CSV table of C-alpha atoms in Angstrom, one decimal:
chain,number,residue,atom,x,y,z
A,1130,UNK,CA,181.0,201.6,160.7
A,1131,UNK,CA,182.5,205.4,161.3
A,1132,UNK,CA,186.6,205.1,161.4
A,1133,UNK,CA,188.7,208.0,162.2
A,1134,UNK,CA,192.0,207.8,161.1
A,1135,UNK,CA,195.2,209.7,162.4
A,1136,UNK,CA,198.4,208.8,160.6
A,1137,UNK,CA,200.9,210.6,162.5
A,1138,UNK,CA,202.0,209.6,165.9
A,1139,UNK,CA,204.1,212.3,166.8
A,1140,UNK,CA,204.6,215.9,164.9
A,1141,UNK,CA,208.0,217.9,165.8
A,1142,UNK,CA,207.7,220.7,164.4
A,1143,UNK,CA,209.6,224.3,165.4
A,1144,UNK,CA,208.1,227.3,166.8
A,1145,UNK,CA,206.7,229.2,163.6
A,1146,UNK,CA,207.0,226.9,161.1
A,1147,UNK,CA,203.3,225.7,160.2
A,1148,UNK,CA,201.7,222.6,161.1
A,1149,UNK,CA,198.9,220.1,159.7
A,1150,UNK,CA,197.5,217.6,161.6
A,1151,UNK,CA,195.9,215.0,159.1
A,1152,UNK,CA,192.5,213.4,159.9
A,1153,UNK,CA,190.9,211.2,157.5
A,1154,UNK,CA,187.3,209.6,157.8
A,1155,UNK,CA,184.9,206.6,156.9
A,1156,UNK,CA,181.4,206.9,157.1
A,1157,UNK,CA,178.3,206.5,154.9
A,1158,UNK,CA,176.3,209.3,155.5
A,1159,UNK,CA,177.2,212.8,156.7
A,1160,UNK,CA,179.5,213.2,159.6
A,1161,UNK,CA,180.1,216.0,162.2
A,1162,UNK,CA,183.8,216.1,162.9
A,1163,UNK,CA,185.8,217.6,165.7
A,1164,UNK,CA,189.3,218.2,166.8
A,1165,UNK,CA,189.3,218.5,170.7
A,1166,UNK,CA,192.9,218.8,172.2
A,1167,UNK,CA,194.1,217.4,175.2
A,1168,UNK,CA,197.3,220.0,176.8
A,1169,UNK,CA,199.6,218.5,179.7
A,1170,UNK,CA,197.7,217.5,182.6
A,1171,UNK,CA,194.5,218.9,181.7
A,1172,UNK,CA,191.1,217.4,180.8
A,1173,UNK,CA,190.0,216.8,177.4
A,1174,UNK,CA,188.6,219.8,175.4
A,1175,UNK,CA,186.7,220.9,172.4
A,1176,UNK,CA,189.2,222.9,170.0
A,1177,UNK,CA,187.0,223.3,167.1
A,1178,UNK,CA,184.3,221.4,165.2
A,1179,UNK,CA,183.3,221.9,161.2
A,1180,UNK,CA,180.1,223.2,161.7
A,1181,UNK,CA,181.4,226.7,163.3
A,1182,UNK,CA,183.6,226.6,160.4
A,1183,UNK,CA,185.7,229.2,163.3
A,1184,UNK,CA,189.5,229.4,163.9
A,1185,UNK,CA,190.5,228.6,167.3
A,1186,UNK,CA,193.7,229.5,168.5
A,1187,UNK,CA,195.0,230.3,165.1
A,1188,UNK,CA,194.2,226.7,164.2
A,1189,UNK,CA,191.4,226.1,161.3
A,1190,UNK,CA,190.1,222.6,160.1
A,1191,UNK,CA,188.4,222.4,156.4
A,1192,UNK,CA,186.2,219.6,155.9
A,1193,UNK,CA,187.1,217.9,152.5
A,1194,UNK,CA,184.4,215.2,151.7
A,1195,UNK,CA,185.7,213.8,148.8
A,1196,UNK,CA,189.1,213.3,150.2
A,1197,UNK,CA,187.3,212.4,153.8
A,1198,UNK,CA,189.7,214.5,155.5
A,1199,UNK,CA,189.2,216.8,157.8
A,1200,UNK,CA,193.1,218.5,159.0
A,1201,UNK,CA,194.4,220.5,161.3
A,1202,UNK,CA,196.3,223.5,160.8
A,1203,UNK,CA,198.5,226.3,161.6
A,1204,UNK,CA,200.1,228.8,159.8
A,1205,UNK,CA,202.9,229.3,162.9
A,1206,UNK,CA,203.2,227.0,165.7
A,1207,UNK,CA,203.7,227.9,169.0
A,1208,UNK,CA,205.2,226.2,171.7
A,1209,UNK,CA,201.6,226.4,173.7
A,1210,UNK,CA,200.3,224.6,171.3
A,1211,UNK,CA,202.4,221.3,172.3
A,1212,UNK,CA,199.4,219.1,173.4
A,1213,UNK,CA,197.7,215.5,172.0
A,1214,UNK,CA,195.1,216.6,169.2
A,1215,UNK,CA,191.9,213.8,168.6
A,1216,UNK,CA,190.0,213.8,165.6
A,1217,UNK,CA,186.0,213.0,166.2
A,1218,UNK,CA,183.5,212.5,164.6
A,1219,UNK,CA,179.6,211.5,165.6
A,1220,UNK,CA,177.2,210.4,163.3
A,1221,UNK,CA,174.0,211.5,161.7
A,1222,UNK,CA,171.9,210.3,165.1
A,1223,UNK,CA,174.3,212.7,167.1
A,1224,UNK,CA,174.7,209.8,169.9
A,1225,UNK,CA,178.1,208.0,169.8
A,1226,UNK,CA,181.5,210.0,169.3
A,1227,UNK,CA,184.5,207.9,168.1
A,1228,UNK,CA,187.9,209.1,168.2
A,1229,UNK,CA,191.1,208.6,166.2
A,1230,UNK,CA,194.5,207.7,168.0
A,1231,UNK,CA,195.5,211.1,168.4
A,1232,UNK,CA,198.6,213.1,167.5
A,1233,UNK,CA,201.2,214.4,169.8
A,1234,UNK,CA,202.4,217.9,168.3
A,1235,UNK,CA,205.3,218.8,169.9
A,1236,UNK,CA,206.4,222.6,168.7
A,1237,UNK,CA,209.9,222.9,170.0
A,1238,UNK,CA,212.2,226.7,170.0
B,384,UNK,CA,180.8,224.6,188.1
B,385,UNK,CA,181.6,220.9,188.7
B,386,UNK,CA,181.2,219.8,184.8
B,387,UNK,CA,181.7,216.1,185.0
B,388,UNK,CA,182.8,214.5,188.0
B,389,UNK,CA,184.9,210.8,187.8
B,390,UNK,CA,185.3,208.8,191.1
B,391,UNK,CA,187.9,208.0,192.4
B,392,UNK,CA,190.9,209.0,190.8
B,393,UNK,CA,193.7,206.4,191.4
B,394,UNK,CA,192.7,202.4,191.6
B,395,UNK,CA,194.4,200.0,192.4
B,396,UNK,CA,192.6,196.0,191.6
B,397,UNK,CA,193.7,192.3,191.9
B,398,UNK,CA,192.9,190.6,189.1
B,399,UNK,CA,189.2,189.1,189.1
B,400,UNK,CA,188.2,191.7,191.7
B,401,UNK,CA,185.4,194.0,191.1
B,402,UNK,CA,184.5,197.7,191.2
B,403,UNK,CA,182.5,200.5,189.4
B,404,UNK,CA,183.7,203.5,188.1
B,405,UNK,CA,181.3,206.7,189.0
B,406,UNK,CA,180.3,209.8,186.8
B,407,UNK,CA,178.2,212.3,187.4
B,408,UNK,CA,177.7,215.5,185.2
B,409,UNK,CA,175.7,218.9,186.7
B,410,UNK,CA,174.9,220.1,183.2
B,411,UNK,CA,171.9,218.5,182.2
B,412,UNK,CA,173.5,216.9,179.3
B,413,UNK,CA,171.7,214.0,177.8
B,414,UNK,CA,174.2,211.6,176.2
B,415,UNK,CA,176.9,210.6,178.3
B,416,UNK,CA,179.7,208.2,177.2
B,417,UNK,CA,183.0,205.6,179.1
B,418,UNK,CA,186.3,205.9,177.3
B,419,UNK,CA,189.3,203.9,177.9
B,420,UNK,CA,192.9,205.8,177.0
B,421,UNK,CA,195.8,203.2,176.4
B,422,UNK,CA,199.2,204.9,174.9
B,423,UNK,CA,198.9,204.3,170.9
B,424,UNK,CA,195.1,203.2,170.5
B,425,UNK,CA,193.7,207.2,171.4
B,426,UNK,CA,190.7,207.1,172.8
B,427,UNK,CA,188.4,203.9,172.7
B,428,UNK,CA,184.5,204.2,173.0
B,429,UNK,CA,183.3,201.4,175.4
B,430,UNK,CA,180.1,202.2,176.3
B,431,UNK,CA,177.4,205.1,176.0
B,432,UNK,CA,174.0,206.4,176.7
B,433,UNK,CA,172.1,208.8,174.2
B,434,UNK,CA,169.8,209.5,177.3
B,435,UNK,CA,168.6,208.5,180.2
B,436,UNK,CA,167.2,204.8,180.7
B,437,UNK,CA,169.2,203.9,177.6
B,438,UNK,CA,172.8,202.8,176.2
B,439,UNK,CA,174.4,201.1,173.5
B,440,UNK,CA,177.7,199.5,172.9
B,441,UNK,CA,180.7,201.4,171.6
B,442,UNK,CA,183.9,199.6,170.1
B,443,UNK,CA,185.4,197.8,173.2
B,444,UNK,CA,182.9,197.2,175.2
B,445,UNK,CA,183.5,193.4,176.3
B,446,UNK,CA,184.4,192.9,179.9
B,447,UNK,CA,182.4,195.9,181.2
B,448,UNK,CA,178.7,196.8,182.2
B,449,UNK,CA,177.2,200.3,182.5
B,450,UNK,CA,174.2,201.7,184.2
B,451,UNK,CA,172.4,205.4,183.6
B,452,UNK,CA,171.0,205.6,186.8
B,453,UNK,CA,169.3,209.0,186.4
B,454,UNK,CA,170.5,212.0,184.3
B,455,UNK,CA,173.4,212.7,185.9
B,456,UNK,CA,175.0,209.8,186.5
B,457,UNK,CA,176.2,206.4,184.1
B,458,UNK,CA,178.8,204.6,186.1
B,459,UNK,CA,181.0,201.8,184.6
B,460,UNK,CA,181.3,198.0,186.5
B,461,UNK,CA,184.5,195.9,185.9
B,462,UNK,CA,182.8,192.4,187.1
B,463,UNK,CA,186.1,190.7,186.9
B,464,UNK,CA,189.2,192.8,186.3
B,465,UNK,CA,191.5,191.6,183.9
B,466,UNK,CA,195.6,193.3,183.4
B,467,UNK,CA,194.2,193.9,180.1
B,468,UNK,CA,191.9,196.7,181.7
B,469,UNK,CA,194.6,198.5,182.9
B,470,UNK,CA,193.8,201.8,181.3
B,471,UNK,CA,192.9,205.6,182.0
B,472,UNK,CA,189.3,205.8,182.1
B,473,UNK,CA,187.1,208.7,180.8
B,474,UNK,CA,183.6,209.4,180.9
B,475,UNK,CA,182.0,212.7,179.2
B,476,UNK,CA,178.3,214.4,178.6
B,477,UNK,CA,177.1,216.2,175.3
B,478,UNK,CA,174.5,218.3,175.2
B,479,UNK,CA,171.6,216.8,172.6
B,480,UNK,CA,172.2,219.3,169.6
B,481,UNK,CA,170.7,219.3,166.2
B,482,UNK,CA,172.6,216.6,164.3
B,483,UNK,CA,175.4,215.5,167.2
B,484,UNK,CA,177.1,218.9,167.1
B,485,UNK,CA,177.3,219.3,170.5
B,486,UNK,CA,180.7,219.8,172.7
B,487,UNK,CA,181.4,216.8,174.9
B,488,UNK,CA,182.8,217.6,178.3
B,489,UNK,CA,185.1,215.5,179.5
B,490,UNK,CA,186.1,214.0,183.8
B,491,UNK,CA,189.3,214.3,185.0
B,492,UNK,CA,190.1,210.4,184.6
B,493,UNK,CA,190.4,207.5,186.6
B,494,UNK,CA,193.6,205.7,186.5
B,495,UNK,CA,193.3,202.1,186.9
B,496,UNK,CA,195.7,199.3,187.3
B,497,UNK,CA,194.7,195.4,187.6
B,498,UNK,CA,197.5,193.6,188.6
């Protein structure tokens, strides 16, 4: 079975300090993992996936297959980026998408 | 552009009353999926349909029925509302990319409360 896994609860962290949002995987064969973000009354959205291997918003994920992990992170937070952050992942057939708990990162001045 | 489309909104249910949830997506996505959203437990996949005429059971899917009707729409039943289904309630379409790497786009919600 595919298990994401999202330590963290809640991240305080204060505006320009960096930030990591930890991600950590279980799956047989060869996931394709996602972090989509979630900001204060708004709908669900795609922040970045592995495959584009892009940086979003300043915000860059590596994925590290032998340590299953997959993080989130920053160099310097800023308070915009105060939001819940879900991990995802789909497997090999591309059909279902399973999520972790999520993180709430709070970036405070 | 409409995206994805959740009706209605706001519910309100007695306990053992029944209702279905409706999506609709104007992309012409081909897998569409039913998330509940409960404060510490993220996002839980209870149902979803890699395309039309098809679906398949995601982690919590007791307590609920689904139906693709067409392409556009897969709508989510509640045949006997339980408290425990209290819950925001999201559905989403992805786009069938090579190996699952497609974005999912995601409905406003549907808050529902079973009292």
């Amino acid at each position: 079975a595919q298990r994401v896994t999202q330590p963290e609860k809640l991240l305080s962290v204060f505006k320009g300090a960096p930030v990591e949002l930890k991600c950590n995987y279980s799956y047989s064969g060869s996931p394709e993992l996602f972090w989509y973000v979630q900001y204060s009354r708004q709908r669900l959205q795609l922040l970045l996936r592995h495959i584009s291997r892009e940086s979003i918003k300043g915000f860059t994920a590596d994925l590290n297959k032998g340590e299953t992990s997959f993080h989130l992170k920053k160099p310097f937070a800023q308070e915009e980026d105060s939001a819940m952050y879900y991990c995802a992942l789909t497997s090999n057939s591309g059909y279902a998408l399973n999520f972790g708990k999520g993180t709430s990162l709070l970036v405070t001045p | 552009n409409a995206g994805v489309t959740q009706t209605p909104k706001f519910q309100v249910l007695k306990t053992g009353q029944s209702m279905t949830l409706q999506c609709a997506q104007d992309m012409n996505h081909n897998s569409m999926y039913w998330y509940r959203q409960d404060p510490g437990m993220g996002l839980r996949l209870i149902y979803y349909s890699a395309s039309e005429g098809t679906t398949d059971k995601g982690e919590v899917p007791n307590g609920y029925n689904v139906s693709r009707l067409n392409k556009r729409e897969f709508s989510l039943r509640l045949e006997s509302a339980a408290p425990s289904q209290t819950s925001v309630y999201f559905c989403a379409s992805k786009p069938q990319e090579r190996k699952g790497v497609g974005e999912a786009f995601f409905g406003q919600g549907t808050r529902l409360t079973v009292v």
